[in-house]
Coordinates of C-alpha atoms in Angstrom, one line a residue:
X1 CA 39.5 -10.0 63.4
X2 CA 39.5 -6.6 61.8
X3 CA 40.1 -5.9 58.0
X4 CA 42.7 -3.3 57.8
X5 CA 44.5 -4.2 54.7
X6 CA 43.4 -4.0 51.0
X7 CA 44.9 -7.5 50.6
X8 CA 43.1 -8.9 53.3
X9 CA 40.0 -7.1 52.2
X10 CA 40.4 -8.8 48.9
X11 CA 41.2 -12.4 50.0
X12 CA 37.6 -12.5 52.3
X13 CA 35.9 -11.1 48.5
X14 CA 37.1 -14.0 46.8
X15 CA 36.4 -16.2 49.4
X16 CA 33.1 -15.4 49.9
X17 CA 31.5 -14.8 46.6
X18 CA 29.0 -17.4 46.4
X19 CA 24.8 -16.6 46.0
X20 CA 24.5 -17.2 50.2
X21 CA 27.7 -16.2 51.5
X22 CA 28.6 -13.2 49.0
X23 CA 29.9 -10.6 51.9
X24 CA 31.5 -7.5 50.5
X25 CA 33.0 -5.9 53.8
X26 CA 33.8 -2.6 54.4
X27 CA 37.1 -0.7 55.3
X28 CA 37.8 -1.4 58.3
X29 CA 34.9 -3.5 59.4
X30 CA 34.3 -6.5 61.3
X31 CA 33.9 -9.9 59.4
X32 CA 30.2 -11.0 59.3
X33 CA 28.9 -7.9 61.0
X34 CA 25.9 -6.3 58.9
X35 CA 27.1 -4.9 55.9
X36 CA 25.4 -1.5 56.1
X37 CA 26.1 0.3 59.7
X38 CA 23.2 0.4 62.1
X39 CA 21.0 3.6 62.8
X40 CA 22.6 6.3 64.8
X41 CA 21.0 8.8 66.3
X42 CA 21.4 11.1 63.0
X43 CA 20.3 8.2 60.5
X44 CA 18.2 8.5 57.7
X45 CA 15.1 8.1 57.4
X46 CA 12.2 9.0 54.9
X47 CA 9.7 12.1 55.1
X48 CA 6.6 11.0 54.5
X49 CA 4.1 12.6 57.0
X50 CA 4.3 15.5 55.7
X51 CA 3.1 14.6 51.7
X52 CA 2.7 18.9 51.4
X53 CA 6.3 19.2 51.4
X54 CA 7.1 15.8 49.3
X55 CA 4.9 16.5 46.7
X56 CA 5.7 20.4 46.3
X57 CA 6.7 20.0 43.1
X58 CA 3.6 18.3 41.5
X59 CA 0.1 20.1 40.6
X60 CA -3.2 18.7 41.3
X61 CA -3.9 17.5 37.6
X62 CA -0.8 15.2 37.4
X63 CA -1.8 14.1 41.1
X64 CA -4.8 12.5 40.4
X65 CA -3.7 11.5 36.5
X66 CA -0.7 9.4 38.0
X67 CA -2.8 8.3 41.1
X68 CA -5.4 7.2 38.6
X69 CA -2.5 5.5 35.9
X70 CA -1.1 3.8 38.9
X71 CA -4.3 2.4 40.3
X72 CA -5.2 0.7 37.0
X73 CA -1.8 -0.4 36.8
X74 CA -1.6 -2.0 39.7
X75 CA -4.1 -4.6 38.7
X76 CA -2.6 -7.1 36.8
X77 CA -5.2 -8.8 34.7
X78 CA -5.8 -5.4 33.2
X79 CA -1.9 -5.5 32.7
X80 CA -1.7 -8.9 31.4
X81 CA -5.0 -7.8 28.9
X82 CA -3.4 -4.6 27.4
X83 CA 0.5 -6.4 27.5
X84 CA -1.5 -9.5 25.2
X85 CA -3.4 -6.5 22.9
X86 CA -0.5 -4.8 22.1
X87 CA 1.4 -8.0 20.8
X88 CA -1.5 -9.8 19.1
X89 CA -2.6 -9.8 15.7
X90 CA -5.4 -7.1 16.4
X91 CA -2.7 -4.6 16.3
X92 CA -2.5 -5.9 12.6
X93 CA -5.8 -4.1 11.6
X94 CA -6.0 -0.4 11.2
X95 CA -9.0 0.5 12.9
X96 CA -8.3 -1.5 16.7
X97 CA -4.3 0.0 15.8
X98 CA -5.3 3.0 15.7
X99 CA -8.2 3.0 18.9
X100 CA -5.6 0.9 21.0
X101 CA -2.2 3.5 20.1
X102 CA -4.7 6.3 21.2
X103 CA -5.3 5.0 24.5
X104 CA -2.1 3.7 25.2
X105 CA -1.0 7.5 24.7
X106 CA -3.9 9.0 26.9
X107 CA -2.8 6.8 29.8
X108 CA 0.4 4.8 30.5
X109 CA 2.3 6.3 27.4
X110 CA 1.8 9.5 29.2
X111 CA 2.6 8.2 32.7
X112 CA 5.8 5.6 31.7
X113 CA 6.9 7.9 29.0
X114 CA 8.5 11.3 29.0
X115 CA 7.4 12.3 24.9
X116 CA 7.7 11.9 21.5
X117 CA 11.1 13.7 20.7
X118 CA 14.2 15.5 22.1
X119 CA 12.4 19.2 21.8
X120 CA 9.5 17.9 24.1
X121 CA 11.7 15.9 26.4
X122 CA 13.9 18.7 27.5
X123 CA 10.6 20.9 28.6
X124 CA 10.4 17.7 30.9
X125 CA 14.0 17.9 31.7
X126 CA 13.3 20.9 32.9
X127 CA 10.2 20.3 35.2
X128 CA 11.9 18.0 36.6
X129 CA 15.3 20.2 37.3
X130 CA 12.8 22.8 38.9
X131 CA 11.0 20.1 41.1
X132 CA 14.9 19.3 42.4
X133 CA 15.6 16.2 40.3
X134 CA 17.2 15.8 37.1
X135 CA 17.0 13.6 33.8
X136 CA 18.1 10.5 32.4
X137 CA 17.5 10.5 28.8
X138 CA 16.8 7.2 26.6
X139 CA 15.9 6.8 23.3
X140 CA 13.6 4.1 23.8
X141 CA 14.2 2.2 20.9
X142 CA 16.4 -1.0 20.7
X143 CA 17.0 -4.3 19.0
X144 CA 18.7 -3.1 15.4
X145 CA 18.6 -5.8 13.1
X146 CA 20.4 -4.4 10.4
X147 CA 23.2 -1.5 9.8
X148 CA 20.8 1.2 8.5
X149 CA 18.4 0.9 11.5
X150 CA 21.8 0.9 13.7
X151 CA 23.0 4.3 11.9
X152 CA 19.7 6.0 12.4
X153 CA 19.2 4.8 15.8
X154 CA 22.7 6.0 16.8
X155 CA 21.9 9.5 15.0
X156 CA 19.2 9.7 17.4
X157 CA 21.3 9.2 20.0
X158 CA 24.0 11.8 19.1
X159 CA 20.7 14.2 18.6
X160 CA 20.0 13.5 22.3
X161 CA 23.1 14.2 23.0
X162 CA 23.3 17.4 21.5
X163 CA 19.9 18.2 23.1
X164 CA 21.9 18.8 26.4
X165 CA 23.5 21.8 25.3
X166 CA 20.2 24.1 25.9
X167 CA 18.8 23.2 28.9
X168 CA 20.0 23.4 32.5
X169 CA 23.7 22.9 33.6
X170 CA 23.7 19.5 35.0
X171 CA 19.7 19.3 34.5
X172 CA 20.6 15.9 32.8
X173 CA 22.6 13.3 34.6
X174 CA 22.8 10.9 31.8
X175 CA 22.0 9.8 28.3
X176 CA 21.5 6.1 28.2
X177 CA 23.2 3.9 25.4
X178 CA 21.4 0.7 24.8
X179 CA 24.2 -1.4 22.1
X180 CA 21.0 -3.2 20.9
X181 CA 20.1 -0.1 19.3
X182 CA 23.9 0.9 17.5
X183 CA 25.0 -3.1 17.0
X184 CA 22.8 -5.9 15.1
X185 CA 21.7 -8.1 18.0
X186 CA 22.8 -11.3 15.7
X187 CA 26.3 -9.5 15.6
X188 CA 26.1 -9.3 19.1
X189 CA 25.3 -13.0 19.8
X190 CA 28.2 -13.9 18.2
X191 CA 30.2 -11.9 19.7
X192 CA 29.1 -13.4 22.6
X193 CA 29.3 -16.8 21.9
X194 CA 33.2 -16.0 21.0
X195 CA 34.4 -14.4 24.3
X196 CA 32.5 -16.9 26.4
X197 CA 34.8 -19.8 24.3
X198 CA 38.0 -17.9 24.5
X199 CA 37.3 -17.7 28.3
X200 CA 36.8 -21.4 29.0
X201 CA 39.3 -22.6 26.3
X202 CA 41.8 -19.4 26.0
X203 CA 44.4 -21.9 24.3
X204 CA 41.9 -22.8 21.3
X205 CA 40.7 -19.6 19.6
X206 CA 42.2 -16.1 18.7
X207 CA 40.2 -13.2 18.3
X208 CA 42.4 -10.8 16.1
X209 CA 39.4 -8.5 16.3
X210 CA 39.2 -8.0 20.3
X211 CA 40.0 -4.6 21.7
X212 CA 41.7 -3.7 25.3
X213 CA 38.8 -4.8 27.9
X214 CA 38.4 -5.0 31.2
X215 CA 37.6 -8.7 32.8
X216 CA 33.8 -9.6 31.7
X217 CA 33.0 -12.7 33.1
X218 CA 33.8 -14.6 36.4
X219 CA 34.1 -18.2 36.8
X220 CA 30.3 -18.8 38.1
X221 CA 28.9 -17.0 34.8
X222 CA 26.1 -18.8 32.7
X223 CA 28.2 -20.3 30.2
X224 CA 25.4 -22.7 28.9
X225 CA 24.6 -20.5 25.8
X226 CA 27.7 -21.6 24.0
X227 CA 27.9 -25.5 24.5
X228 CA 30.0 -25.8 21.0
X229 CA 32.9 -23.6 19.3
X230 CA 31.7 -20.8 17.3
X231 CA 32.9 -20.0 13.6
X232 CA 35.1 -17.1 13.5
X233 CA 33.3 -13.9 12.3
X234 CA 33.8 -13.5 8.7
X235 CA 34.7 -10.5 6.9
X236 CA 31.3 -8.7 6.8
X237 CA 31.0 -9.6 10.5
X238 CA 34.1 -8.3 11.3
X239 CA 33.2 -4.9 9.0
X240 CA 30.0 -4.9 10.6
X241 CA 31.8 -4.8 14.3
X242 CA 34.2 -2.4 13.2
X243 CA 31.5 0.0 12.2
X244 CA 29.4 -0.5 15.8
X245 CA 32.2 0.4 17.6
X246 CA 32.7 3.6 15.5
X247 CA 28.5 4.5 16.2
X248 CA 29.6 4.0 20.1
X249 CA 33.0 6.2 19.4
X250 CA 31.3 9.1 17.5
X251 CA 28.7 8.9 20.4
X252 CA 31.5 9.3 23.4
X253 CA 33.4 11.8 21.6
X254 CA 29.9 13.9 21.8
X255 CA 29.5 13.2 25.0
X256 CA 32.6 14.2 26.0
X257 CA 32.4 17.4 23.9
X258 CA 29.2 18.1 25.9
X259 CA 30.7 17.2 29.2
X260 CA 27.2 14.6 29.6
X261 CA 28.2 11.5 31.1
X262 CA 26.4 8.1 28.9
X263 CA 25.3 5.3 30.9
X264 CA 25.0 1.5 28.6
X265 CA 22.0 -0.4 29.6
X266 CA 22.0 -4.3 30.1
X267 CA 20.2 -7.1 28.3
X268 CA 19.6 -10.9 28.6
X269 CA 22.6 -13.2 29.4
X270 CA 22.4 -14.5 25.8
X271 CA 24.2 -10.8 24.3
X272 CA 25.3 -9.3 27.6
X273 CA 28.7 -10.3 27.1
X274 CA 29.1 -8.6 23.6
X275 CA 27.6 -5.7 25.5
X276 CA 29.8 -5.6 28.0
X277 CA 32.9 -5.6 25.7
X278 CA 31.7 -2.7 24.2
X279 CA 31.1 -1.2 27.4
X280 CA 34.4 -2.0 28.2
X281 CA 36.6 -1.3 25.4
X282 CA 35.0 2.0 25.6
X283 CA 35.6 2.9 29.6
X284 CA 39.0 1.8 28.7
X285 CA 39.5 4.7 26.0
X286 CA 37.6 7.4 27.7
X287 CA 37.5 6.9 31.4
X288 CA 39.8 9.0 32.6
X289 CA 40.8 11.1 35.7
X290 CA 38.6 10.4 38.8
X291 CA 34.7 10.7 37.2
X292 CA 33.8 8.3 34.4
X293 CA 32.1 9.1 30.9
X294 CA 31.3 5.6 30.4
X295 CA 29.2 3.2 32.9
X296 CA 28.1 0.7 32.4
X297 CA 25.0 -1.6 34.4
X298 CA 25.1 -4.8 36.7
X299 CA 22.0 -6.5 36.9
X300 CA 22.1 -7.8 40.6
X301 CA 19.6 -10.7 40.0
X302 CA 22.4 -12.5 38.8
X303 CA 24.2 -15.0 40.5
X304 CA 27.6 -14.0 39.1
X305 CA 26.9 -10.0 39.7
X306 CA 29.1 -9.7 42.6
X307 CA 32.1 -11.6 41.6
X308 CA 31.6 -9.8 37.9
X309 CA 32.0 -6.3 39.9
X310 CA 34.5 -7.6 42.2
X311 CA 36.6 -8.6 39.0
X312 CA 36.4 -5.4 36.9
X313 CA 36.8 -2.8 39.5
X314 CA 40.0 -4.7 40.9
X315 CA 41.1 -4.5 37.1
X316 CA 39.9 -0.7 37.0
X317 CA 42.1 0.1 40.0
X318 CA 45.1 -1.6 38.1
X319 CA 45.0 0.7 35.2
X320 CA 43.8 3.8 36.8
X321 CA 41.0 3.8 35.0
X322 CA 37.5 5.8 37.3
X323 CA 35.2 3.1 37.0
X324 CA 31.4 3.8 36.5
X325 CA 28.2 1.4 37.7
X326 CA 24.7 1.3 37.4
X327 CA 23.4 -1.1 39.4
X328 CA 19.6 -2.6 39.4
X329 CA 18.1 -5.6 40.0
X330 CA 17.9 -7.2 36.8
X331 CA 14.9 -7.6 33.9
X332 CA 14.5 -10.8 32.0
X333 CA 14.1 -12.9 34.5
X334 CA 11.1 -15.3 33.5
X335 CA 13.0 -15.1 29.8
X336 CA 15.8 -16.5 31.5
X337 CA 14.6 -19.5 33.9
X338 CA 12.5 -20.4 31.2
X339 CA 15.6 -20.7 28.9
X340 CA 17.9 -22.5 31.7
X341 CA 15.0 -24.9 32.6
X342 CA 14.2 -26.2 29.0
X343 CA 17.8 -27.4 28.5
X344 CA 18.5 -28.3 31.4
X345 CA 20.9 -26.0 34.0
X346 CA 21.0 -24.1 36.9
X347 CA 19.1 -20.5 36.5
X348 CA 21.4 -17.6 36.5
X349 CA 18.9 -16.0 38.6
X350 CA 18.9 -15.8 42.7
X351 CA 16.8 -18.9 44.1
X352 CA 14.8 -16.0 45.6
X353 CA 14.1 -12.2 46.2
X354 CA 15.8 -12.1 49.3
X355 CA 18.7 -12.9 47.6
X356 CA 18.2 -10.9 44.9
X357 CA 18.0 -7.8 47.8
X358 CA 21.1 -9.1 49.8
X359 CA 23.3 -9.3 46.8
X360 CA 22.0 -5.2 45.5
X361 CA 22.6 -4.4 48.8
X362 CA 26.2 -6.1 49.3
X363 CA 27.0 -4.4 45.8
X364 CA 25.6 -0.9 46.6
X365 CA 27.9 -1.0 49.9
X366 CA 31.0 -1.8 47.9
X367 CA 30.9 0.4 45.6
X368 CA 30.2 3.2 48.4
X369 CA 33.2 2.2 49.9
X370 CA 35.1 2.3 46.9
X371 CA 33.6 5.7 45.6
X372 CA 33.8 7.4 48.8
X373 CA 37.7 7.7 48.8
X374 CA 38.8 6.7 45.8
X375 CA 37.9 7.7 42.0
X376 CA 34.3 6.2 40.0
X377 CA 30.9 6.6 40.5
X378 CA 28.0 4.9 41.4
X379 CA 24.5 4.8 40.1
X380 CA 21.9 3.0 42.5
X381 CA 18.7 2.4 40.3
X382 CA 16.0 1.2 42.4
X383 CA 12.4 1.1 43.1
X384 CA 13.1 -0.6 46.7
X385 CA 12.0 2.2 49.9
X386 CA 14.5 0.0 52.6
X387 CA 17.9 -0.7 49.9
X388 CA 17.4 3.1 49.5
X389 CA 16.8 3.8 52.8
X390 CA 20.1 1.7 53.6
X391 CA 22.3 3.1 51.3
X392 CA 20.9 7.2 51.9
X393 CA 22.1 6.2 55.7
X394 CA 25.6 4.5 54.5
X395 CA 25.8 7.4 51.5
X396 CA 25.9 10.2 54.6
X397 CA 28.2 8.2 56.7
X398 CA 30.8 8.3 54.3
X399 CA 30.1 11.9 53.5
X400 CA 28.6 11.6 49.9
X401 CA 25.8 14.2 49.6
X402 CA 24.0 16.2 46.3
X403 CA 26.9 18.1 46.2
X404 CA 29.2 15.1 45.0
X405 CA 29.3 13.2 41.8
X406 CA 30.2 10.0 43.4
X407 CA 26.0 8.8 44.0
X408 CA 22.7 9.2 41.9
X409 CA 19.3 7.6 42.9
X410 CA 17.6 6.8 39.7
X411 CA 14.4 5.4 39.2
X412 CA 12.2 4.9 36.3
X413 CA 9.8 8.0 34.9
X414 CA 6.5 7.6 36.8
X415 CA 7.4 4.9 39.4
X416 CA 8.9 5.2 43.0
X417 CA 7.8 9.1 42.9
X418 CA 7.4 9.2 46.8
X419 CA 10.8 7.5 47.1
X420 CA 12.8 10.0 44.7
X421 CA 11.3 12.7 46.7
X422 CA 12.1 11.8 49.2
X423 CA 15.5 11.8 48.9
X424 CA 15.4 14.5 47.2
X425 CA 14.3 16.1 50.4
X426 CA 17.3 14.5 52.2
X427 CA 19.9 16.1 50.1
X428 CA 20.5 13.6 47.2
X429 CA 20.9 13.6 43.8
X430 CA 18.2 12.0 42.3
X431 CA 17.4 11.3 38.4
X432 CA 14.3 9.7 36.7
X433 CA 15.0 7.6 33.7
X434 CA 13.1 9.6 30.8
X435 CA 12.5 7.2 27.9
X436 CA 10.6 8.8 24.9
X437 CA 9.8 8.6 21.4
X438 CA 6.8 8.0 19.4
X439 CA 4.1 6.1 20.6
X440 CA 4.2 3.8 17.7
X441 CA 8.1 2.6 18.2
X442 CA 8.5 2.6 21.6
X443 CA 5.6 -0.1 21.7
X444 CA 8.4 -3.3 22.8
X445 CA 9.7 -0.4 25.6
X446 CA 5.9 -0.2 26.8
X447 CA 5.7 -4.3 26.7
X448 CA 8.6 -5.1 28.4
X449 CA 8.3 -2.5 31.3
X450 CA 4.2 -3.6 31.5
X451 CA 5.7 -7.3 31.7
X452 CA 8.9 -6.5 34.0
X453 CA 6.9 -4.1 36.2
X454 CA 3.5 -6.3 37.2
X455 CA 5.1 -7.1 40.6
X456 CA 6.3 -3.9 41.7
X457 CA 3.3 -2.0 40.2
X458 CA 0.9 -4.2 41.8
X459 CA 2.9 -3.4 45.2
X460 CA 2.7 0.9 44.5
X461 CA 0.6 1.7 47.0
X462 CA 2.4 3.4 49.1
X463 CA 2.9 5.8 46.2
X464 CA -1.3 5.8 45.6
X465 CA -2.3 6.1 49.5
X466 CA 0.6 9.0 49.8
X467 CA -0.8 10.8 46.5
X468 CA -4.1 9.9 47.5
X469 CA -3.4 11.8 51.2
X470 CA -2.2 15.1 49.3
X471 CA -4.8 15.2 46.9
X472 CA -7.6 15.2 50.2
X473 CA -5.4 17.6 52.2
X474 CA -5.4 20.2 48.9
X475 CA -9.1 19.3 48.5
X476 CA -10.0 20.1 52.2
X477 CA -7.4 23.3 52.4
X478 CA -9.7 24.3 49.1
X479 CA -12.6 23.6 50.9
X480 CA -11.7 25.8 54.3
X481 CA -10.0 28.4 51.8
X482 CA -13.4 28.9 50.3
X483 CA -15.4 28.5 53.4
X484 CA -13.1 31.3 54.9
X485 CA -13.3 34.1 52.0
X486 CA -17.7 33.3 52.1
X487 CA -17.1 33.9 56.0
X488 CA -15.0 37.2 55.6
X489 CA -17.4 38.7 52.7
X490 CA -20.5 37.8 55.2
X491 CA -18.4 39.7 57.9
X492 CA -17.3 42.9 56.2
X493 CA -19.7 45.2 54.2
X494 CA -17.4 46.8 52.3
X495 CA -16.2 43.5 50.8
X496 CA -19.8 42.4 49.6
X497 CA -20.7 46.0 48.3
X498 CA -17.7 46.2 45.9
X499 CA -18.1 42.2 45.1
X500 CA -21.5 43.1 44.3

């Protein structure tokens, strides 16, 4: 039976939003046919023969550099050696501080990291916008513990901002918001711990505090984190969330003065709540028309992701409101099975990767769907060549191309390069995430992407053979270049007489 209704549509979602049976369908589709349409005869595919025309873009030195910073990369003991440097006490004492910082800068800092400071990254900005991509720009620090760090960290974030103005129209896609960085993370836990109470038990708590949202939490969220009811804030906590959500308003004002989009990252289940009501609150203010300022992330390693995005984007098309998603596969997730097994509960993470995959996958084709005709926009952050590959085919179908705001690719800065150019090459918009700042601070940024990354680094090698294939191609066209100019001054008098 065909789905030709919204209702209908709407009544198979709820239905079907468990872990194995979470089916987004499409308008118009067929229940329990494959949720992404089948190759035609003008489907997408990658171009990856011919690595001349996919690496363009890229000279010979950062060729064999990121070959190189990938190959040692992808062995994880040396991963797992640096990762337990970094964080040990050696760090402590000057001299290994200062040896260690100096080649963490000469290799993966270099690779991982875009540079030390707005000046510097907008000459990368600008690489990139001549090699066809575009930036994402992230202040890479986070986790404020206090309101001083939180003002400076959100005056860096207005600088970025500001940055925009100079370089390229459109050159930067986003600035990235992380509310660890503009909100104490203790502040944030307890803000957590409240709306998660007032969810399960709306009757017993008020929170005179709570701004217009949209929904945050579904029914199959993790609700384990807050097994007793929390203490109302107090005064200074209340003063101290009052003056987060001005940094977050004095940052979207800017960005809408600057007419640059910001993106808010997620975080572990513990504080993504409080995040997400700021995310919220704020796409409720300033989301307006058809393209949002404000979007905010789904981490699709989560059990609860599709029903969460089902939930808000239902409520979005209520108000009017464009609603904005960046959607990834998800971070913490040894953090968080460790947590759930030591007391007890069910993991908030898919049983397994496949799942993990199915679930991106169902959630990237929704919010297609939704984008494609109606108002939002959707930012499909991945490392993975086949959910690319599948939404590029379902992204053309509906008609969404470079030219549209409704779709960016994003990956992070030095990973996935074959795969952004890719579809860069097919006509997409495509945006590396460009963290940066000084070597020194962005040290937790460096751990956790070492510690996040081991899997998907280890598995890089199509990236290194393709790099690998360009870098022999340019060595043998040198080679036969050479060869040919010997051959034509053996051949012509003239040549030799003035060479000589």
């Amino acid at each position: 039976m065909a789905l030709t209704t919204t209702s209908r549509r709407s009544s198979h979602l709820i239905q079907s939003l468990t872990p194995h049976r979470f089916h987004f369908s499409q308008r118009t589709t067929i229940i329990n046919t494959t949720i992404f349409p089948q190759p035609t005869t003008n489907h997408f595919a990658y171009e990856f023969e011919d690595t001349k025309s996919l690496f363009s873009s890229v000279n010979t030195y950062k060729l064999i550099r990121s070959t190189a910073n990938l190959g040692m990369a992808s062995v994880e003991p040396v991963v797992d050696f640096g990762t337990w440097v970094m964080s040990s006490r050696l760090m402590e004492v000057g001299l290994v501080r200062e040896l260690v910082l100096s080649v963490v800068k000469r290799t993966v800092y270099e690779h991982f990291v875009a540079v030390e400071d707005t000046g510097e990254v907008g000459r990368t900005v600008e690489k990139l916008w001549e090699a066809g991509l575009r930036g994402m720009l992230d202040y890479g620090l986070e986790h404020a513990v206090d309101n001083d760090s939180c003002d400076k960290n959100a005056q860096q974030v207005l600088e970025t901002v500001e940055s925009t103005r100079v370089l390229p129209t459109s050159s930067v896609s986003f600035v990235v918001v992380k509310i660890t960085a503009i909100c104490p993370v203790s502040l944030l836990k307890r803000v957590s711990d409240l709306l998660r109470w007032e969810y399960k038990n709306p009757s017993s708590i008020k929170l005179p505090w709570k701004l217009k949202t949209l929904p945050i939490f579904a029914d199959c969220n993790p609700f384990y984190h807050t097994l007793q009811k929390p203490s109302p804030l107090t005064i200074t906590e209340e003063r101290d969330l009052e003056l987060a959500h001005e940094r977050l308003t004095t940052i979207c004002d800017k960005a809408l003065e600057t007419n640059v989009p910001i993106v808010i990252d997620a975080e572990d289940t513990s504080i993504q709540p409080g995040i997400d009501y700021f995310t919220c609150s704020a796409a409720v203010k300033y989301n307006k028309g058809t393209k949002p300022l404000v979007s905010g992330t789904i981490q699709a390693y989560l059990k609860d992701a599709g029903p969460r995005l089902f939930e808000t984007k239902k409520a979005a098309d209520k108000m009017g409101l464009p609603i904005g998603i960046k959607l990834v596969r998800g971070a913490y997730m040894s953090s968080e099975r460790k947590l759930a097994n030591s007391i007890g509960v069910e993991s908030p993470i898919h049983n397994s990767i496949s799942d993990t995959h199915h679930c991106f996958n169902e959630c990237a084709s929704y919010m297609l769907d939704e984008v494609s005709s109606g108002p939002g926009g959707l930012i499909l952050a991945t490392h993975n060549l086949e959910s690319g590959k599948m939404a590029a085919r379902k992204a053309r179908d509906l008609g969404i191309g470079n030219d549209s705001d409704k779709l960016e690719f994003a990956s992070l800065y030095g990973i996935a390069d074959t795969m952004s150019f890719g579809l860069r090459n097919a006509g997409f918009g495509v945006s590396k995430y460009l963290p940066f700042g000084p070597v020194s601070e962005i040290m937790p940024y460096l751990l956790r992407r070492a510690e996040e990354n081991k899997g998907l680094l280890s598995s890089s090698h199509l990236d290194r053979h393709l790099m690998m294939k360009e870098l022999k191609r340019r060595m043998k066209a040198c080679v036969w270049q050479k060869e040919r100019v010997n051959s034509k001054h053996k051949q012509d008098p003239y040549i030799v007489q003035v060479k000589m």
